Amino acid sequence: MASNEQVGWIGLGSMGLAMAQNIQRFLQRDKKSQLRFWNRTASRGAPLELLGAIECESIAQLVIECDLIFISTSDDAALNAIVNQILTVKDLDGKLFVDTTTVHPNTTKQANGKLKKRNASFVAAPVFGATPAAESGTVLMAMGGPSHAIDRLAPFGKGVLAREVMIVSDQPEKATLLKTLGNFIVAGTMEIVGEAQVLAEKSDLGTDMLEKLLELNFGSLMHSSSTRMTQGVYLPEEGQSPWSNLDLGIKDVQHGISYAQNVGARLKVAEVALDNMARAKDFSDAHGGRPLDSSSGYGIIRQDSGLDFENAFVKERDARKTNCSS
């Protein structure tokens, strides 16, 4: 990056805050200018301010003051709203906008078109990984956009935000399409592992034995999907945030199904996973809106097989907490 280039960050959800902190540490380490940031809920920026980052009062102020602006928000509607606010700034010439949000490829294409008309550059840079990976800078990042823009981004990629960066295409929407396919694979994996774990439990083979097989023979994705279930990540403790929010997971799977339909294909496994995720959302609503992880379709698979939504690990964990608080 140019020594005088000012960097900004819009959006401080769990993923955005983690990545923004990594950017600020990088800027501070290299004695470059401090990160500017904006978030709808200003208090979310407190950890960034402690690191030396500077809050902006509005998106417009941030865009005016910055040359390279990252965006991390929740969904398509939120991204569109942010882009519309960006477009109110009179001069966008030469500015680079980098969107890390998981959105529909068509949304990416539209955002790119709007900013391109204003002589700004746009890169889609969605990430693969949950909040813990964002905190440790070990997500996988996909980038789509013009080569000159991706070159400007290079210092922030591998070693700062991500363990590795995949350059997908000069078309930003291809990066979000790759992310959509990745989300489908993750959702499908969780569906398969959830079904297998329930069968292992009901047949007395045991979940530990199956989990060991997944670790030794089927790779990290299968194994980590299993531990999200057996170690209770799918149903976080009361007051704890999920690794990957169920509502966002539902949105991501819907994008895959929609895109497939648009091109005359079908993701049948995604349809099964989506049904279980939607029913898990009903479970959440029936329990006071308790936040669930995107792997919580496992609880529905359990119920459909005559088991409780809560597995033994969750029951013991929650019982310990209840005993400690009484």
GROMACS .gro file of C-alpha atoms in nm:
model
  326
    1MET     CA    1   0.000   0.000   0.000
    2ALA     CA    2   0.108   0.358  -0.052
    3SER     CA    3   0.258   0.512   0.260
    4ASN     CA    4   0.000   0.790   0.261
    5GLU     CA    5  -0.303   0.571   0.185
    6GLN     CA    6  -0.575   0.602   0.449
    7VAL     CA    7  -0.764   0.281   0.530
    8GLY     CA    8  -1.123   0.264   0.655
    9TRP     CA    9  -1.356  -0.009   0.781
   10ILE     CA   10  -1.737  -0.013   0.768
   11GLY     CA   11  -1.925  -0.271   0.977
   12LEU     CA   12  -1.827  -0.432   1.307
   13GLY     CA   13  -2.019  -0.754   1.345
   14SER     CA   14  -1.828  -1.042   1.503
   15MET     CA   15  -1.637  -1.113   1.180
   16GLY     CA   16  -1.590  -0.747   1.089
   17LEU     CA   17  -1.459  -0.647   1.430
   18ALA     CA   18  -1.211  -0.935   1.434
   19MET     CA   19  -1.077  -0.851   1.089
   20ALA     CA   20  -1.070  -0.476   1.155
   21GLN     CA   21  -0.861  -0.535   1.467
   22ASN     CA   22  -0.612  -0.733   1.259
   23ILE     CA   23  -0.593  -0.447   1.009
   24GLN     CA   24  -0.536  -0.193   1.286
   25ARG     CA   25  -0.259  -0.404   1.441
   26PHE     CA   26  -0.095  -0.433   1.100
   27LEU     CA   27  -0.113  -0.057   1.039
   28GLN     CA   28   0.020   0.012   1.387
   29ARG     CA   29   0.304  -0.240   1.348
   30ASP     CA   30   0.416  -0.081   1.021
   31LYS     CA   31   0.370   0.272   1.162
   32LYS     CA   32   0.117   0.364   0.896
   33SER     CA   33  -0.189   0.585   0.953
   34GLN     CA   34  -0.450   0.464   1.200
   35LEU     CA   35  -0.759   0.281   1.078
   36ARG     CA   36  -1.079   0.486   1.046
   37PHE     CA   37  -1.400   0.297   1.122
   38TRP     CA   38  -1.776   0.335   1.131
   39ASN     CA   39  -2.046   0.110   1.273
   40ARG     CA   40  -2.418   0.166   1.322
   41THR     CA   41  -2.380   0.078   1.693
   42ALA     CA   42  -2.087   0.297   1.794
   43SER     CA   43  -2.008   0.105   2.112
   44ARG     CA   44  -1.898  -0.195   1.903
   45GLY     CA   45  -1.591   0.006   1.811
   46ALA     CA   46  -1.455   0.029   2.165
   47PRO     CA   47  -1.199  -0.253   2.119
   48LEU     CA   48  -1.074  -0.081   1.803
   49GLU     CA   49  -1.038   0.254   1.979
   50LEU     CA   50  -0.832   0.083   2.248
   51LEU     CA   51  -0.596  -0.027   1.971
   52GLY     CA   52  -0.571   0.331   1.843
   53ALA     CA   53  -0.825   0.330   1.559
   54ILE     CA   54  -1.036   0.641   1.500
   55GLU     CA   55  -1.416   0.645   1.484
   56CYS     CA   56  -1.596   0.837   1.209
   57GLU     CA   57  -1.938   0.989   1.266
   58SER     CA   58  -2.082   0.870   0.935
   59ILE     CA   59  -2.013   0.655   0.633
   60ALA     CA   60  -1.980   0.970   0.425
   61GLN     CA   61  -1.709   1.109   0.656
   62LEU     CA   62  -1.518   0.782   0.642
   63VAL     CA   63  -1.535   0.763   0.263
   64ILE     CA   64  -1.420   1.124   0.226
   65GLU     CA   65  -1.121   1.065   0.456
   66CYS     CA   66  -1.016   0.724   0.326
   67ASP     CA   67  -0.869   0.585   0.005
   68LEU     CA   68  -0.919   0.212   0.067
   69ILE     CA   69  -1.240   0.110   0.241
   70PHE     CA   70  -1.334  -0.237   0.367
   71ILE     CA   71  -1.699  -0.333   0.413
   72SER     CA   72  -1.821  -0.612   0.639
   73THR     CA   73  -2.193  -0.631   0.693
   74SER     CA   74  -2.467  -0.886   0.748
   75ASP     CA   75  -2.655  -0.933   0.423
   76ASP     CA   76  -2.752  -0.802   0.080
   77ALA     CA   77  -2.992  -0.537   0.206
   78ALA     CA   78  -2.731  -0.396   0.444
   79LEU     CA   79  -2.466  -0.388   0.170
   80ASN     CA   80  -2.703  -0.210  -0.068
   81ALA     CA   81  -2.781   0.050   0.200
   82ILE     CA   82  -2.410   0.111   0.261
   83VAL     CA   83  -2.335   0.144  -0.111
   84ASN     CA   84  -2.619   0.394  -0.146
   85GLN     CA   85  -2.467   0.604   0.134
   86ILE     CA   86  -2.125   0.580  -0.028
   87LEU     CA   87  -2.272   0.713  -0.352
   88THR     CA   88  -2.382   1.034  -0.176
   89VAL     CA   89  -2.016   1.136  -0.150
   90LYS     CA   90  -1.933   1.376  -0.430
   91ASP     CA   91  -1.586   1.251  -0.525
   92LEU     CA   92  -1.516   0.877  -0.538
   93ASP     CA   93  -1.244   0.890  -0.804
   94GLY     CA   94  -0.966   0.641  -0.738
   95LYS     CA   95  -1.113   0.502  -0.417
   96LEU     CA   96  -1.109   0.126  -0.364
   97PHE     CA   97  -1.395  -0.053  -0.191
   98VAL     CA   98  -1.346  -0.408  -0.066
   99ASP     CA   99  -1.651  -0.608   0.035
  100THR     CA  100  -1.594  -0.907   0.264
  101THR     CA  101  -1.967  -0.976   0.304
  102THR     CA  102  -2.127  -1.301   0.189
  103VAL     CA  103  -2.395  -1.186  -0.055
  104HIS     CA  104  -2.565  -1.313  -0.369
  105PRO     CA  105  -2.335  -1.284  -0.673
  106ASN     CA  106  -2.594  -1.062  -0.842
  107THR     CA  107  -2.574  -0.819  -0.548
  108THR     CA  108  -2.197  -0.805  -0.591
  109LYS     CA  109  -2.235  -0.738  -0.964
  110GLN     CA  110  -2.480  -0.453  -0.900
  111ALA     CA  111  -2.260  -0.290  -0.634
  112ASN     CA  112  -1.960  -0.310  -0.865
  113GLY     CA  113  -2.155  -0.151  -1.150
  114LYS     CA  114  -2.270   0.143  -0.935
  115LEU     CA  115  -1.923   0.219  -0.802
  116LYS     CA  116  -1.752   0.170  -1.137
  117LYS     CA  117  -1.973   0.442  -1.285
  118ARG     CA  118  -1.827   0.678  -1.024
  119ASN     CA  119  -1.466   0.590  -1.117
  120ALA     CA  120  -1.415   0.384  -0.801
  121SER     CA  121  -1.276   0.032  -0.791
  122PHE     CA  122  -1.451  -0.262  -0.626
  123VAL     CA  123  -1.318  -0.597  -0.506
  124ALA     CA  124  -1.530  -0.876  -0.362
  125ALA     CA  125  -1.326  -1.050  -0.091
  126PRO     CA  126  -1.552  -1.294   0.098
  127VAL     CA  127  -1.389  -1.514   0.359
  128PHE     CA  128  -1.421  -1.880   0.450
  129GLY     CA  129  -1.420  -1.943   0.823
  130ALA     CA  130  -1.603  -1.858   1.145
  131THR     CA  131  -1.525  -1.587   1.401
  132PRO     CA  132  -1.237  -1.773   1.575
  133ALA     CA  133  -1.057  -1.796   1.239
  134ALA     CA  134  -1.119  -1.426   1.172
  135GLU     CA  135  -0.975  -1.340   1.513
  136SER     CA  136  -0.658  -1.540   1.446
  137GLY     CA  137  -0.624  -1.416   1.086
  138THR     CA  138  -0.655  -1.770   0.950
  139VAL     CA  139  -0.961  -1.741   0.729
  140LEU     CA  140  -0.932  -1.823   0.360
  141MET     CA  141  -1.007  -1.520   0.143
  142ALA     CA  142  -1.128  -1.519  -0.216
  143MET     CA  143  -1.078  -1.204  -0.425
  144GLY     CA  144  -1.249  -1.097  -0.742
  145GLY     CA  145  -1.183  -0.766  -0.914
  146PRO     CA  146  -0.943  -0.575  -1.140
  147SER     CA  147  -0.579  -0.675  -1.103
  148HIS     CA  148  -0.462  -0.325  -1.011
  149ALA     CA  149  -0.710  -0.316  -0.722
  150ILE     CA  150  -0.612  -0.663  -0.600
  151ASP     CA  151  -0.247  -0.553  -0.608
  152ARG     CA  152  -0.336  -0.262  -0.377
  153LEU     CA  153  -0.498  -0.510  -0.140
  154ALA     CA  154  -0.211  -0.757  -0.133
  155PRO     CA  155  -0.049  -0.627   0.190
  156PHE     CA  156  -0.371  -0.688   0.382
  157GLY     CA  157  -0.434  -1.041   0.260
  158LYS     CA  158  -0.208  -1.332   0.349
  159GLY     CA  159  -0.053  -1.290   0.691
  160VAL     CA  160  -0.291  -1.015   0.808
  161LEU     CA  161  -0.652  -1.109   0.738
  162ALA     CA  162  -0.607  -1.458   0.597
  163ARG     CA  163  -0.391  -1.768   0.593
  164GLU     CA  164  -0.421  -1.771   0.214
  165VAL     CA  165  -0.580  -1.567  -0.065
  166MET     CA  166  -0.739  -1.710  -0.381
  167ILE     CA  167  -0.746  -1.476  -0.680
  168VAL     CA  168  -1.065  -1.587  -0.855
  169SER     CA  169  -1.138  -1.353  -1.145
  170ASP     CA  170  -1.138  -0.994  -1.263
  171GLN     CA  171  -1.516  -1.011  -1.216
  172PRO     CA  172  -1.603  -0.950  -0.848
  173GLU     CA  173  -1.919  -1.160  -0.861
  174LYS     CA  174  -1.716  -1.474  -0.934
  175ALA     CA  175  -1.558  -1.448  -0.588
  176THR     CA  176  -1.898  -1.438  -0.419
  177LEU     CA  177  -2.012  -1.725  -0.639
  178LEU     CA  178  -1.716  -1.929  -0.514
  179LYS     CA  179  -1.812  -1.836  -0.156
  180THR     CA  180  -2.171  -1.944  -0.227
  181LEU     CA  181  -2.048  -2.282  -0.348
  182GLY     CA  182  -1.825  -2.311  -0.042
  183ASN     CA  183  -2.121  -2.242   0.184
  184PHE     CA  184  -2.319  -2.511   0.006
  185ILE     CA  185  -2.039  -2.762   0.065
  186VAL     CA  186  -2.020  -2.670   0.434
  187ALA     CA  187  -2.398  -2.693   0.479
  188GLY     CA  188  -2.405  -3.024   0.296
  189THR     CA  189  -2.120  -3.156   0.507
  190MET     CA  190  -2.297  -3.061   0.828
  191GLU     CA  191  -2.611  -3.234   0.705
  192ILE     CA  192  -2.423  -3.555   0.624
  193VAL     CA  193  -2.221  -3.552   0.946
  194GLY     CA  194  -2.529  -3.473   1.154
  195GLU     CA  195  -2.718  -3.766   1.008
  196ALA     CA  196  -2.419  -3.996   1.055
  197GLN     CA  197  -2.366  -3.887   1.416
  198VAL     CA  198  -2.731  -3.949   1.502
  199LEU     CA  199  -2.711  -4.296   1.351
  200ALA     CA  200  -2.390  -4.368   1.542
  201GLU     CA  201  -2.557  -4.259   1.865
  202LYS     CA  202  -2.878  -4.453   1.812
  203SER     CA  203  -2.700  -4.771   1.704
  204ASP     CA  204  -2.464  -4.766   2.005
  205LEU     CA  205  -2.156  -4.740   1.784
  206GLY     CA  206  -2.085  -4.418   1.965
  207THR     CA  207  -2.020  -4.063   1.850
  208ASP     CA  208  -1.655  -4.072   1.964
  209MET     CA  209  -1.572  -4.361   1.735
  210LEU     CA  210  -1.734  -4.196   1.434
  211GLU     CA  211  -1.561  -3.868   1.513
  212LYS     CA  212  -1.225  -4.044   1.522
  213LEU     CA  213  -1.295  -4.194   1.178
  214LEU     CA  214  -1.381  -3.849   1.044
  215GLU     CA  215  -1.056  -3.709   1.183
  216LEU     CA  216  -0.838  -3.987   1.044
  217ASN     CA  217  -1.001  -4.047   0.709
  218PHE     CA  218  -1.220  -3.759   0.593
  219GLY     CA  219  -1.033  -3.438   0.661
  220SER     CA  220  -1.066  -3.127   0.873
  221LEU     CA  221  -1.402  -3.009   0.739
  222MET     CA  222  -1.576  -3.334   0.829
  223HIS     CA  223  -1.404  -3.351   1.166
  224SER     CA  224  -1.468  -2.988   1.261
  225SER     CA  225  -1.833  -3.021   1.157
  226SER     CA  226  -1.860  -3.316   1.392
  227THR     CA  227  -1.701  -3.138   1.687
  228ARG     CA  228  -1.937  -2.843   1.639
  229MET     CA  229  -2.212  -3.092   1.716
  230THR     CA  230  -2.058  -3.319   1.978
  231GLN     CA  231  -1.901  -3.027   2.170
  232GLY     CA  232  -2.222  -2.825   2.179
  233VAL     CA  233  -2.125  -2.542   1.945
  234TYR     CA  234  -2.452  -2.597   1.754
  235LEU     CA  235  -2.645  -2.487   2.065
  236PRO     CA  236  -2.438  -2.222   2.247
  237GLU     CA  237  -2.472  -2.160   2.618
  238GLU     CA  238  -2.727  -1.900   2.723
  239GLY     CA  239  -2.572  -1.558   2.669
  240GLN     CA  240  -2.299  -1.687   2.436
  241SER     CA  241  -2.277  -1.591   2.070
  242PRO     CA  242  -2.265  -1.865   1.804
  243TRP     CA  243  -1.957  -1.919   1.590
  244SER     CA  244  -2.168  -1.871   1.277
  245ASN     CA  245  -2.516  -1.725   1.322
  246LEU     CA  246  -2.803  -1.948   1.206
  247ASP     CA  247  -2.990  -1.660   1.039
  248LEU     CA  248  -2.687  -1.580   0.826
  249GLY     CA  249  -2.639  -1.949   0.750
  250ILE     CA  250  -2.996  -1.971   0.623
  251LYS     CA  251  -2.935  -1.666   0.404
  252ASP     CA  252  -2.616  -1.818   0.263
  253VAL     CA  253  -2.781  -2.150   0.172
  254GLN     CA  254  -3.075  -1.967   0.014
  255HIS     CA  255  -2.830  -1.779  -0.208
  256GLY     CA  256  -2.688  -2.106  -0.335
  257ILE     CA  257  -3.030  -2.252  -0.410
  258SER     CA  258  -3.137  -1.929  -0.584
  259TYR     CA  259  -2.825  -1.904  -0.798
  260ALA     CA  260  -2.854  -2.268  -0.901
  261GLN     CA  261  -3.212  -2.211  -1.009
  262ASN     CA  262  -3.105  -1.907  -1.211
  263VAL     CA  263  -2.869  -2.118  -1.423
  264GLY     CA  264  -3.092  -2.424  -1.452
  265ALA     CA  265  -2.926  -2.637  -1.183
  266ARG     CA  266  -3.044  -2.769  -0.847
  267LEU     CA  267  -2.876  -2.817  -0.508
  268LYS     CA  268  -3.092  -3.090  -0.355
  269VAL     CA  269  -2.870  -3.143  -0.051
  270ALA     CA  270  -2.890  -2.769   0.018
  271GLU     CA  271  -3.269  -2.792   0.011
  272VAL     CA  272  -3.262  -3.063   0.279
  273ALA     CA  273  -3.013  -2.867   0.489
  274LEU     CA  274  -3.218  -2.547   0.452
  275ASP     CA  275  -3.534  -2.722   0.572
  276ASN     CA  276  -3.355  -2.840   0.886
  277MET     CA  277  -3.201  -2.498   0.943
  278ALA     CA  278  -3.541  -2.331   0.907
  279ARG     CA  279  -3.688  -2.572   1.161
  280ALA     CA  280  -3.396  -2.500   1.393
  281LYS     CA  281  -3.493  -2.134   1.361
  282ASP     CA  282  -3.842  -2.231   1.477
  283PHE     CA  283  -3.682  -2.404   1.778
  284SER     CA  284  -3.491  -2.083   1.852
  285ASP     CA  285  -3.807  -1.873   1.830
  286ALA     CA  286  -3.989  -2.113   2.062
  287HIS     CA  287  -3.710  -2.072   2.318
  288GLY     CA  288  -3.712  -1.695   2.342
  289GLY     CA  289  -3.499  -1.632   2.035
  290ARG     CA  290  -3.200  -1.819   2.176
  291PRO     CA  291  -2.912  -1.770   1.929
  292LEU     CA  292  -2.815  -2.086   1.744
  293ASP     CA  293  -2.515  -2.180   1.533
  294SER     CA  294  -2.555  -2.255   1.163
  295SER     CA  295  -2.483  -2.620   1.249
  296SER     CA  296  -2.801  -2.642   1.458
  297GLY     CA  297  -2.987  -2.841   1.193
  298TYR     CA  298  -2.820  -3.128   1.381
  299GLY     CA  299  -3.072  -3.073   1.660
  300ILE     CA  300  -3.358  -3.120   1.415
  301ILE     CA  301  -3.200  -3.440   1.277
  302ARG     CA  302  -3.187  -3.562   1.638
  303GLN     CA  303  -3.552  -3.479   1.696
  304ASP     CA  304  -3.659  -3.653   1.375
  305SER     CA  305  -3.487  -3.967   1.505
  306GLY     CA  306  -3.661  -3.956   1.842
  307LEU     CA  307  -3.381  -3.785   2.035
  308ASP     CA  308  -3.383  -3.454   2.221
  309PHE     CA  309  -3.259  -3.141   2.044
  310GLU     CA  310  -2.993  -3.119   2.316
  311ASN     CA  311  -2.727  -3.390   2.312
  312ALA     CA  312  -2.560  -3.528   2.625
  313PHE     CA  313  -2.276  -3.274   2.612
  314VAL     CA  314  -2.518  -2.979   2.603
  315LYS     CA  315  -2.733  -3.121   2.883
  316GLU     CA  316  -2.432  -3.172   3.111
  317ARG     CA  317  -2.287  -2.832   3.024
  318ASP     CA  318  -2.610  -2.645   3.089
  319ALA     CA  319  -2.675  -2.842   3.407
  320ARG     CA  320  -2.333  -2.740   3.541
  321LYS     CA  321  -2.403  -2.377   3.467
  322THR     CA  322  -2.744  -2.397   3.637
  323ASN     CA  323  -2.588  -2.557   3.947
  324CYS     CA  324  -2.314  -2.295   3.961
  325SER     CA  325  -2.562  -2.006   3.940
  326SER     CA  326  -2.802  -2.147   4.203
   0.00000   0.00000   0.00000
